[in-house]
Coordinates of C-alpha atoms and ligand atoms in Angstrom, one line a residue:
X1 CA -9.1 38.4 42.8
X2 CA -10.2 36.2 39.9
X3 CA -7.6 34.0 38.1
X4 CA -8.7 35.8 34.9
X5 CA -7.4 39.2 35.9
X6 CA -4.1 37.9 37.5
X7 CA -2.9 35.7 34.7
X8 CA -0.6 36.9 31.9
X9 CA -0.7 33.7 29.9
X10 CA -3.4 31.0 30.0
X11 CA -2.1 27.5 30.4
X12 CA -3.9 24.2 30.9
X13 CA -2.9 24.5 34.6
X14 CA -4.6 27.9 34.8
X15 CA -7.8 26.5 33.3
X16 CA -7.7 23.8 36.0
X17 CA -7.3 26.5 38.6
X18 CA -10.3 28.4 37.2
X19 CA -12.5 25.3 37.5
X20 CA -11.3 24.8 41.1
X21 CA -12.2 28.4 42.0
X22 CA -15.5 28.3 40.1
X23 CA -14.4 30.9 37.6
X24 CA -16.1 30.4 34.2
X25 CA -13.9 29.9 31.2
X26 CA -14.4 32.0 28.0
X27 CA -13.7 30.4 24.6
X28 CA -14.3 31.6 21.1
X29 CA -13.1 30.5 17.6
X30 CA -10.8 32.5 15.4
X31 CA -9.1 31.7 12.2
X32 CA -7.0 34.6 11.1
X33 CA -4.4 37.1 12.5
X34 CA -6.5 40.3 12.6
X35 CA -9.5 39.0 14.4
X36 CA -7.5 36.7 16.7
X37 CA -5.6 39.8 17.9
X38 CA -8.8 41.5 19.0
X39 CA -10.1 38.3 20.7
X40 CA -6.8 37.9 22.6
X41 CA -6.8 41.6 23.6
X42 CA -10.4 41.3 24.9
X43 CA -9.1 38.7 27.4
X44 CA -10.5 35.5 25.9
X45 CA -9.2 32.5 27.9
X46 CA -9.1 30.0 25.0
X47 CA -9.1 30.6 21.3
X48 CA -10.2 27.6 19.2
X49 CA -8.9 27.3 15.7
X50 CA -11.9 25.2 14.9
X51 CA -12.5 23.1 11.8
X52 CA -15.7 25.3 11.6
X53 CA -13.2 27.2 9.4
X54 CA -14.4 24.8 6.7
X55 CA -17.9 26.4 7.0
X56 CA -17.3 30.0 7.8
X57 CA -14.0 30.7 6.1
X58 CA -14.2 28.3 3.1
X59 CA -18.0 28.0 2.6
X60 CA -18.2 24.2 2.7
X61 CA -21.5 22.7 4.0
X62 CA -19.7 20.5 6.5
X63 CA -16.4 20.4 8.5
X64 CA -15.2 17.4 6.6
X65 CA -13.3 18.9 3.6
X66 CA -10.8 21.1 5.5
X67 CA -7.3 19.7 5.3
X68 CA -4.5 19.4 7.9
X69 CA -2.4 21.9 5.8
X70 CA -5.3 24.4 5.8
X71 CA -5.8 24.0 9.6
X72 CA -2.0 24.7 10.1
X73 CA -2.3 27.8 7.9
X74 CA -5.2 29.2 10.0
X75 CA -3.5 28.2 13.3
X76 CA -0.2 29.8 12.5
X77 CA -2.0 33.1 11.5
X78 CA -3.8 33.0 14.9
X79 CA -0.7 32.2 16.8
X80 CA 1.1 35.2 15.4
X81 CA -1.6 37.4 17.0
X82 CA -1.7 35.9 20.5
X83 CA -0.2 37.2 23.7
X84 CA -2.4 35.7 26.4
X85 CA -5.0 33.1 25.2
X86 CA -4.4 29.4 25.1
X87 CA -4.8 28.3 21.5
X88 CA -6.4 24.9 20.7
X89 CA -6.4 23.6 17.1
X90 CA -8.9 21.1 15.8
X91 CA -7.4 17.9 14.2
X92 CA -9.4 17.8 11.0
X93 CA -11.4 14.8 9.7
X94 CA -9.2 12.1 8.4
X95 CA -6.1 13.2 10.4
X96 CA -6.6 11.0 13.4
X97 CA -9.4 8.4 13.1
X98 CA -8.4 4.8 12.8
X99 CA -4.6 5.1 13.0
X100 CA -3.1 6.5 16.2
X101 CA 0.4 6.8 14.6
X102 CA -1.2 9.0 11.9
X103 CA -3.0 11.0 14.7
X104 CA 0.3 11.6 16.4
X105 CA 2.0 12.7 13.2
X106 CA -0.9 15.1 12.5
X107 CA -0.8 16.6 16.1
X108 CA 3.0 17.0 15.8
X109 CA 2.7 18.8 12.5
X110 CA 0.1 21.2 14.1
X111 CA 2.4 21.9 17.1
X112 CA 5.6 22.3 15.1
X113 CA 4.4 24.1 12.1
X114 CA 1.8 26.5 13.7
X115 CA 3.4 26.7 17.2
X116 CA -0.1 26.2 18.7
X117 CA -0.5 25.1 22.3
X118 CA -2.8 22.1 22.1
X119 CA -5.1 20.1 19.8
X120 CA -8.7 19.0 20.0
X121 CA -10.3 15.9 18.5
X122 CA -13.9 14.5 18.4
X123 CA -15.1 11.2 19.9
X124 CA -14.8 9.0 22.9
X125 CA -13.6 5.4 23.4
X126 CA -13.2 4.9 19.6
X127 CA -10.4 7.5 19.5
X128 CA -8.8 6.6 22.8
X129 CA -5.7 5.1 21.3
X130 CA -5.1 8.3 19.3
X131 CA -5.7 10.4 22.4
X132 CA -3.2 8.4 24.4
X133 CA -0.5 8.4 21.8
X134 CA -0.8 12.2 21.3
X135 CA -0.7 12.7 25.0
X136 CA 2.4 10.5 25.3
X137 CA 4.3 13.0 23.2
X138 CA 3.5 15.8 25.7
X139 CA 0.8 17.4 23.5
X140 CA -2.2 18.7 25.5
X141 CA -5.5 17.3 24.1
X142 CA -9.0 18.7 24.5
X143 CA -11.9 16.2 23.9
X144 CA -15.2 16.8 22.2
X145 CA -18.4 14.8 22.8
X146 CA -22.1 15.2 22.1
X147 CA -22.8 16.6 18.7
X148 CA -19.6 15.9 16.8
X149 CA -19.9 17.6 13.4
X150 CA -17.2 15.4 11.7
X151 CA -19.7 12.4 12.1
X152 CA -22.6 14.3 10.6
X153 CA -23.2 11.7 7.9
X154 CA -23.4 9.0 10.5
X155 CA -26.1 10.9 12.5
X156 CA -27.7 12.6 9.6
X157 CA -28.9 15.6 11.7
X158 CA -27.5 18.4 13.8
X159 CA -30.2 17.9 16.5
X160 CA -29.6 17.7 20.3
X161 CA -27.6 14.6 21.3
X162 CA -27.8 12.2 24.3
X163 CA -31.5 12.8 25.1
X164 CA -32.0 9.1 25.7
X165 CA -30.6 7.4 28.8
X166 CA -28.5 4.9 26.9
X167 CA -26.7 7.6 24.8
X168 CA -26.4 9.8 27.9
X169 CA -24.8 7.0 29.9
X170 CA -22.4 6.3 27.1
X171 CA -21.4 10.0 26.9
X172 CA -20.7 10.0 30.7
X173 CA -18.6 6.9 30.3
X174 CA -16.7 8.4 27.4
X175 CA -16.1 11.6 29.3
X176 CA -14.6 9.6 32.2
X177 CA -12.5 7.5 29.8
X178 CA -11.0 10.6 28.2
X179 CA -10.4 12.3 31.6
X180 CA -8.7 9.1 32.8
X181 CA -6.5 9.1 29.7
X182 CA -5.3 12.6 30.5
X183 CA -7.2 15.2 28.4
X184 CA -7.0 18.7 29.9
X185 CA -10.6 19.8 29.1
X186 CA -13.7 18.6 27.3
X187 CA -16.2 20.3 24.9
X188 CA -19.8 19.2 25.2
X189 CA -21.8 20.2 22.1
X190 CA -25.6 20.4 22.0
X191 CA -26.6 18.0 24.8
X192 CA -29.3 18.5 27.5
X193 CA -28.2 21.1 30.2
X194 CA -28.8 18.6 33.0
X195 CA -26.6 16.0 31.5
X196 CA -23.8 18.5 30.8
X197 CA -24.0 19.8 34.4
X198 CA -23.7 16.2 35.7
X199 CA -20.6 15.6 33.6
X200 CA -19.0 18.9 34.7
X201 CA -19.7 17.9 38.4
X202 CA -18.3 14.4 37.9
X203 CA -15.1 15.4 36.1
X204 CA -12.2 17.2 37.7
X205 CA -11.1 18.8 34.3
X206 CA -13.0 21.8 32.9
X207 CA -16.1 21.1 30.8
X208 CA -16.9 23.7 28.2
X209 CA -20.3 23.8 26.6
X210 CA -21.8 25.0 23.3
X211 CA -25.6 24.5 23.5
X212 CA -25.0 22.6 26.8
X213 CA -26.5 25.1 29.3
X214 CA -25.0 27.1 32.1
X215 CA -24.1 24.3 34.5
X216 CA -20.7 23.7 32.9
X217 CA -17.3 25.3 33.5
X218 CA -17.2 27.6 30.5
X219 CA -18.8 28.5 27.1
X220 CA -17.6 28.4 23.5
X221 CA -19.2 30.0 20.4
X222 CA -18.2 30.3 16.8
X223 CA -17.1 33.9 16.2
X224 CA -19.0 34.4 12.9
X225 CA -22.2 33.2 14.6
X226 CA -22.0 35.4 17.7
X227 CA -21.0 38.5 15.5
X228 CA -24.0 37.9 13.3
X229 CA -21.9 37.4 10.1
X230 CA -23.6 34.1 9.5
X231 CA -27.3 34.7 9.1
X232 CA -28.9 31.4 8.2
X233 CA -27.6 29.6 11.3
X234 CA -29.9 30.3 14.3
X235 CA -30.0 27.6 16.9
X236 CA -31.6 28.3 20.2
X237 CA -28.3 28.3 22.1
X238 CA -26.8 31.1 19.9
X239 CA -26.7 34.6 21.4
X240 CA -25.8 37.2 18.7
X241 CA -23.8 40.1 20.1
X242 CA -23.9 42.0 16.8
X243 CA -25.5 42.1 13.4
X244 CA -22.2 42.5 11.5
X245 CA -23.7 41.1 8.3
X246 CA -26.1 44.1 8.0
X247 CA -23.5 46.6 9.2
X248 CA -20.9 45.4 6.7
X249 CA -23.4 45.3 3.9
X250 CA -24.2 49.0 4.7
X251 CA -20.5 49.9 4.7
X252 CA -19.9 48.2 1.4
X253 CA -22.9 49.7 -0.4
X254 CA -22.1 53.2 0.9
X255 CA -18.5 52.8 -0.4
X256 CA -19.8 51.6 -3.8
X257 CA -22.1 54.7 -3.9
X258 CA -19.2 57.0 -2.9
X259 CA -17.0 55.6 -5.7
X260 CA -19.7 55.8 -8.3
X261 CA -20.7 59.3 -7.4
X262 CA -17.1 60.5 -7.2
X263 CA -17.6 61.5 -3.5
X264 CA -14.6 59.3 -2.6
X265 CA -11.9 60.3 -2.5
X266 CA -12.4 63.9 -1.5
X267 CA -9.8 66.7 -1.4
X268 CA -8.4 65.6 2.0
X269 CA -8.1 62.0 0.9
X270 CA -5.6 62.6 -1.8
X271 CA -1.9 63.8 -2.2
Ligands
KIV301 O1 -14.9 23.8 15.0 C1 -15.5 24.4 15.9 O2 -15.8 25.6 15.8 C2 -15.9 23.6 17.1 C3 -16.8 24.3 18.1 C4 -18.2 24.3 17.6 C5 -16.7 23.8 19.5 O3 -15.5 22.5 17.3

């Protein structure tokens, strides 16, 4: 029987077991109670309270503006809905770079105030001190390499990363450094499938991809993208499982018509 079916609560240890058994790990973002409840009930292994909330919840162009307080608000809403999934919360831009004591304070606030299960941060060797300090407090850390949206102004573009040998080798080194430090899993975003597969083979921890091909240990998507709520974002790696934007638009316009024409409420819909 698969680990997925047996397990009542996903832990970092269970994820490790899934990798060992070759069972793929499912991961999706969520930012609020109502939708997180559905995602958890569906049997998602990991729920990511991503700083993509900055884009899809708050309408910012990048992930940079979202604050630690706002991440804690989203995370605590998600946590109240969860029975089974492991919840990972993004440390937002400015909450961990450059000062490992600040990083630990930020991670502790997330764990204490939202009761989440783990944190994620972007970067390799340059954030090693922060990763190590957070881990030393017993907080599980997920890494994130490849396209790291918090550094968008450094790269200037959201195109595929690590296509050249030098950058690919650096990414492999960073992945190993982070694994050695003790992270429990690693996200690889928008990198060539062959490179991602190589990293997944060389690491013992689970490697979860977004735009990183099928040779990794699991997949993650942003909920609003896979449901078709966001329309303008259409990278090659994105599979849309619904066209919720159009469906919701239809529901809202029908409701407006019903109100305007007096069709709603009808006899049965009143006291
Ligand atoms: O914030 C987020 O949603 C993420 C995923 C794209 C992995 O970091």
